[in-house]
CSV table of C-alpha atoms in Angstrom, one decimal:
chain,number,residue,atom,x,y,z
A,1,MET,CA,137.2,144.5,52.4
A,2,SER,CA,133.6,144.1,51.2
A,3,TRP,CA,130.6,143.8,53.2
A,4,ARG,CA,130.2,140.4,52.4
A,5,LYS,CA,133.7,139.4,53.9
A,6,ARG,CA,133.2,141.7,57.0
A,7,ILE,CA,129.5,139.6,57.8
A,8,GLY,CA,131.7,136.6,57.1
A,9,LEU,CA,134.3,137.3,59.4
A,10,ALA,CA,132.2,138.5,62.0
A,11,LEU,CA,129.8,135.3,61.9
A,12,GLY,CA,133.0,133.1,61.9
A,13,LEU,CA,134.3,135.2,65.3
A,14,LEU,CA,130.8,134.6,66.7
A,15,SER,CA,130.9,130.8,66.4
A,16,VAL,CA,134.0,130.9,67.7
A,17,LEU,CA,133.1,132.8,70.9
A,18,VAL,CA,129.8,131.0,71.6
A,19,LEU,CA,132.0,127.6,70.9
A,20,ALA,CA,134.3,128.8,73.3
A,21,ALA,CA,131.5,129.8,75.8
A,22,GLY,CA,129.8,126.6,75.5
A,23,LEU,CA,132.9,124.4,76.4
A,24,THR,CA,133.5,126.6,79.2
A,25,MET,CA,130.1,126.2,80.7
A,26,VAL,CA,130.6,122.4,79.9
A,27,VAL,CA,134.0,122.4,81.7
A,28,ASN,CA,132.5,124.5,84.9
A,29,TYR,CA,129.1,122.0,84.7
A,30,ASN,CA,131.5,118.9,85.1
A,31,SER,CA,133.7,120.3,87.6
A,32,GLY,CA,130.3,120.6,89.8
A,33,LYS,CA,129.9,116.6,89.7
A,34,VAL,CA,132.2,113.7,91.4
A,35,GLU,CA,131.4,110.3,90.5
A,36,SER,CA,131.6,107.5,93.3
A,37,LYS,CA,134.2,104.9,93.6
A,38,SER,CA,131.8,102.5,94.3
A,39,ALA,CA,128.0,102.7,95.7
A,40,SER,CA,125.0,100.3,96.6
A,41,LEU,CA,122.0,100.3,98.5
A,42,ALA,CA,121.8,99.4,102.1
A,43,ALA,CA,119.3,99.9,104.7
A,44,SER,CA,119.0,99.7,108.6
A,45,ASP,CA,118.7,96.4,110.7
A,46,TYR,CA,117.8,95.3,114.0
A,47,PRO,CA,118.7,92.3,115.9
A,48,VAL,CA,116.0,89.7,117.0
A,49,GLY,CA,117.1,87.9,120.1
A,50,THR,CA,116.8,86.5,123.6
A,51,ASP,CA,118.1,87.0,127.3
A,52,TYR,CA,117.5,83.3,127.8
A,53,SER,CA,119.4,80.2,126.7
A,54,GLY,CA,117.1,77.7,125.2
A,55,THR,CA,116.2,75.4,122.4
A,56,ILE,CA,114.1,77.0,119.5
A,57,THR,CA,110.9,74.8,119.2
A,58,ALA,CA,109.2,76.9,116.7
A,59,GLN,CA,110.1,78.9,113.4
A,60,TYR,CA,107.8,81.0,111.7
A,61,VAL,CA,109.8,82.6,109.0
A,62,LYS,CA,112.6,82.1,106.8
A,63,VAL,CA,115.2,84.8,104.9
A,64,GLY,CA,113.5,86.8,102.7
A,65,ASP,CA,109.9,86.7,104.5
A,66,GLN,CA,108.3,90.3,105.1
A,67,VAL,CA,107.2,90.6,108.8
A,68,GLN,CA,104.9,93.0,110.4
A,69,ALA,CA,105.7,94.6,113.9
A,70,GLY,CA,104.4,92.3,116.9
A,71,GLN,CA,104.6,89.3,114.5
A,72,PRO,CA,105.8,85.6,116.2
A,73,LEU,CA,109.0,84.8,114.7
A,74,PHE,CA,110.3,82.0,117.1
A,75,GLU,CA,109.7,80.2,119.8
A,76,VAL,CA,112.3,79.2,122.6
A,77,GLU,CA,111.8,77.0,125.5
A,78,SER,CA,114.2,77.6,128.3
A,79,ALA,CA,114.6,75.8,131.4
A,80,ASN,CA,116.4,78.9,132.9
A,81,LEU,CA,113.3,81.3,132.2
A,82,GLN,CA,110.8,78.3,133.9
A,83,ARG,CA,113.2,78.3,136.7
A,84,ASP,CA,113.4,82.0,137.5
A,85,LEU,CA,109.6,82.4,137.0
A,86,ALA,CA,109.1,79.6,139.5
A,87,GLN,CA,111.2,81.1,142.0
A,88,GLY,CA,110.1,84.7,141.5
A,89,LEU,CA,112.9,85.9,140.2
A,90,VAL,CA,111.4,87.5,137.3
A,91,ASN,CA,107.5,88.4,136.5
A,92,LYS,CA,106.2,88.0,133.1
A,93,ASP,CA,105.0,91.4,133.0
A,94,ASN,CA,108.4,92.6,132.9
A,95,LEU,CA,110.1,90.3,129.9
A,96,THR,CA,110.7,91.6,126.4
A,97,HIS,CA,108.9,89.0,125.2
A,98,GLU,CA,105.9,87.1,125.6
A,99,VAL,CA,106.0,84.1,127.9
A,100,LYS,CA,104.1,80.9,126.9
A,101,ASP,CA,103.3,77.8,129.1
A,102,ASP,CA,105.6,79.5,131.9
A,103,LYS,CA,108.7,78.3,129.9
A,104,THR,CA,108.9,79.3,126.3
A,105,LEU,CA,109.8,82.6,124.8
A,106,VAL,CA,107.7,83.7,122.1
A,107,ILE,CA,110.1,86.1,120.0
A,108,THR,CA,108.7,88.7,118.0
A,109,ALA,CA,109.3,91.7,115.6
A,110,THR,CA,110.0,94.7,117.0
A,111,ASN,CA,109.2,96.8,113.7
A,112,ALA,CA,108.1,96.1,110.1
A,113,GLY,CA,110.8,94.4,107.8
A,114,GLN,CA,112.0,91.8,105.9
A,115,VAL,CA,114.0,88.9,107.6
A,116,ASP,CA,118.0,89.4,106.4
A,117,GLU,CA,119.6,86.9,108.3
A,118,ILE,CA,119.0,83.7,110.6
A,119,ASN,CA,121.6,82.5,112.8
A,120,TYR,CA,119.7,79.6,114.7
A,121,ALA,CA,117.1,77.6,113.1
A,122,GLN,CA,114.7,75.3,114.5
A,123,GLY,CA,115.7,72.6,116.7
A,124,ALA,CA,119.0,74.5,117.6
A,125,PHE,CA,120.1,75.5,120.9
A,126,VAL,CA,120.4,79.5,121.6
A,127,PRO,CA,122.9,80.5,124.1
A,128,ALA,CA,121.6,83.4,126.2
A,129,ASN,CA,121.8,87.1,125.0
A,130,SER,CA,122.3,85.5,121.3
A,131,THR,CA,120.9,87.3,118.2
A,132,ILE,CA,118.5,84.7,116.6
A,133,ALA,CA,118.2,86.5,113.3
A,134,THR,CA,118.5,90.0,111.8
A,135,VAL,CA,115.2,91.9,110.2
A,136,GLN,CA,116.2,94.8,107.7
A,137,GLU,CA,113.8,97.6,108.7
A,138,ALA,CA,110.8,98.3,106.0
A,139,GLY,CA,111.4,102.5,105.3
A,140,THR,CA,115.1,102.4,105.6
A,141,MET,CA,116.8,101.8,102.7
A,142,TYR,CA,119.5,104.6,101.5
A,143,VAL,CA,122.5,104.6,99.4
A,144,GLU,CA,126.1,104.3,100.4
A,145,ALA,CA,128.7,105.6,98.5
A,146,ASP,CA,132.6,106.3,98.6
A,147,PHE,CA,134.2,109.2,96.7
A,148,LEU,CA,137.7,110.2,96.5
A,149,LEU,CA,138.2,113.7,96.7
A,150,SER,CA,140.9,116.5,96.4
A,151,ALA,CA,141.0,118.8,99.9
A,152,LYS,CA,139.7,121.5,98.0
A,153,ASP,CA,136.6,119.5,96.7
A,154,PHE,CA,135.7,118.2,99.9
A,155,THR,CA,135.3,121.8,101.1
A,156,ARG,CA,132.5,122.0,98.5
A,157,ILE,CA,130.6,119.5,99.5
A,158,PRO,CA,127.3,121.6,100.7
A,159,SER,CA,125.2,120.9,103.8
A,160,GLY,CA,122.8,118.7,102.4
A,161,ALA,CA,124.1,117.9,99.1
A,162,SER,CA,122.4,116.1,96.4
A,163,VAL,CA,123.3,112.9,94.9
A,164,ASP,CA,122.0,111.7,91.4
A,165,VAL,CA,121.6,107.6,91.8
A,166,VAL,CA,121.4,105.2,88.9
A,167,LEU,CA,119.7,102.4,89.6
A,168,PRO,CA,120.9,98.5,87.5
A,169,ASN,CA,117.5,99.2,85.4
A,170,ASN,CA,118.7,103.0,84.6
A,171,GLN,CA,115.9,104.2,86.7
A,172,GLN,CA,117.3,107.4,88.2
A,173,VAL,CA,116.6,108.9,91.7
A,174,SER,CA,117.5,112.0,93.3
A,175,ALA,CA,118.9,111.3,96.9
A,176,THR,CA,120.1,113.8,100.1
A,177,VAL,CA,123.2,113.6,101.8
A,178,GLN,CA,122.7,113.5,105.6
A,179,GLN,CA,126.0,111.3,107.0
A,180,LEU,CA,129.4,111.9,105.8
A,181,GLN,CA,132.7,110.2,107.0
A,182,VAL,CA,136.0,111.3,105.7
A,183,ARG,CA,139.4,109.9,106.1
A,184,THR,CA,142.6,111.1,104.5
A,185,ASP,CA,144.1,108.7,101.9
A,186,ASP,CA,147.6,109.8,100.0
A,187,GLY,CA,146.6,113.4,100.5
A,188,GLN,CA,143.2,113.2,99.6
A,189,ALA,CA,139.9,113.1,101.3
A,190,ARG,CA,138.3,109.2,101.1
A,191,THR,CA,134.7,110.3,101.6
A,192,THR,CA,132.0,108.3,102.6
A,193,ILE,CA,128.4,109.1,102.2
A,194,ARG,CA,124.7,108.1,103.1
A,195,ALA,CA,122.1,109.4,100.8
A,196,TYR,CA,118.4,109.1,101.6
A,197,SER,CA,115.5,109.6,99.5
A,198,ASP,CA,111.6,108.5,99.8
A,199,GLU,CA,111.6,106.9,96.5
A,200,LEU,CA,114.5,104.4,97.9
A,201,ALA,CA,113.4,104.3,101.7
A,202,ASN,CA,110.7,101.5,101.2
A,203,GLY,CA,112.6,99.6,98.7
A,204,THR,CA,112.7,99.8,94.9
A,205,GLY,CA,110.6,96.7,94.0
A,206,LEU,CA,113.4,95.4,92.1
A,207,PHE,CA,116.5,95.7,94.0
A,208,THR,CA,117.8,94.7,97.3
A,209,VAL,CA,120.5,95.7,99.9
A,210,GLY,CA,123.9,95.2,98.4
A,211,THR,CA,122.6,96.3,94.7
A,212,PRO,CA,125.3,98.5,92.8
A,213,VAL,CA,124.3,101.6,91.9
A,214,GLN,CA,126.2,104.5,90.6
A,215,ALA,CA,126.1,107.8,92.3
A,216,THR,CA,127.0,111.2,91.5
A,217,LEU,CA,127.7,113.7,94.2
A,218,HIS,CA,127.0,117.3,93.1
A,219,LEU,CA,129.6,120.2,94.7
A,220,THR,CA,128.8,123.6,95.3
A,221,ASN,CA,130.0,125.5,92.3
A,222,ASP,CA,129.9,129.1,92.6
A,223,GLY,CA,131.0,132.0,90.4
A,224,VAL,CA,129.9,134.2,87.3
A,225,VAL,CA,130.4,131.0,84.9
A,226,THR,CA,128.2,129.2,86.7
A,227,ASP,CA,125.6,132.0,86.8
A,228,VAL,CA,125.5,132.3,83.1
A,229,THR,CA,125.3,128.4,82.8
A,230,ASN,CA,122.2,128.6,85.0
A,231,THR,CA,120.6,131.3,83.1
A,232,VAL,CA,121.5,129.5,79.8
A,233,THR,CA,120.2,126.0,81.2
A,234,GLY,CA,117.3,127.8,82.6
A,235,TRP,CA,116.2,128.8,79.0
A,236,PHE,CA,115.7,124.8,78.4
A,237,GLY,CA,114.2,124.2,82.0
A,238,GLN,CA,117.3,122.8,83.2
A,239,ASN,CA,119.3,123.4,86.1
A,240,THR,CA,123.5,122.8,86.8
């Protein structure tokens, strides 16, 4: 066999080895990721309510309004409150809300946020211990996503697992899993995660709670192939 043929054969074998190694790294890399079945933006919220029944005589906000802590939202005029104050059964200083004219509660926002829902509008009668409105608390937006994993893959979820989030405008955000719930579904682990990110916490500016997103969960992927893959991708400034 001539040297030219030997070199050609060696180059051919090298090409096959490189291709096989490349495909092995790709398969290994993909085995360390899992796509969500569903995912959307969510946020913490808190109820705004009253301990006394009464009529809403003033409404200062509507759904979608931004509010600050301590900002007046509603006023509730209550005959029961007026009676209890007159009889000395309660003290203004001990009540949750400010009292005006000895008969009207001024309902304020506990924390900054956005009015998400209003259950009773101005003119409505509100029963005692009712939620008048719900406020989405500022700085609490996160991603909630569902994954269907095998039992083996479930054990590969690391503490503080990372999640790649793609918003509808193709903006990519990296988040960290802080809460996880799991239940068995036909032998598989149906896993719901909550992932938080500073980029999402104060809102995206474009998307609100309920907006669907894409989420990719990164699993632990140890082994020789992973080490080699990390070395190779590190040459190009990337990591698995």
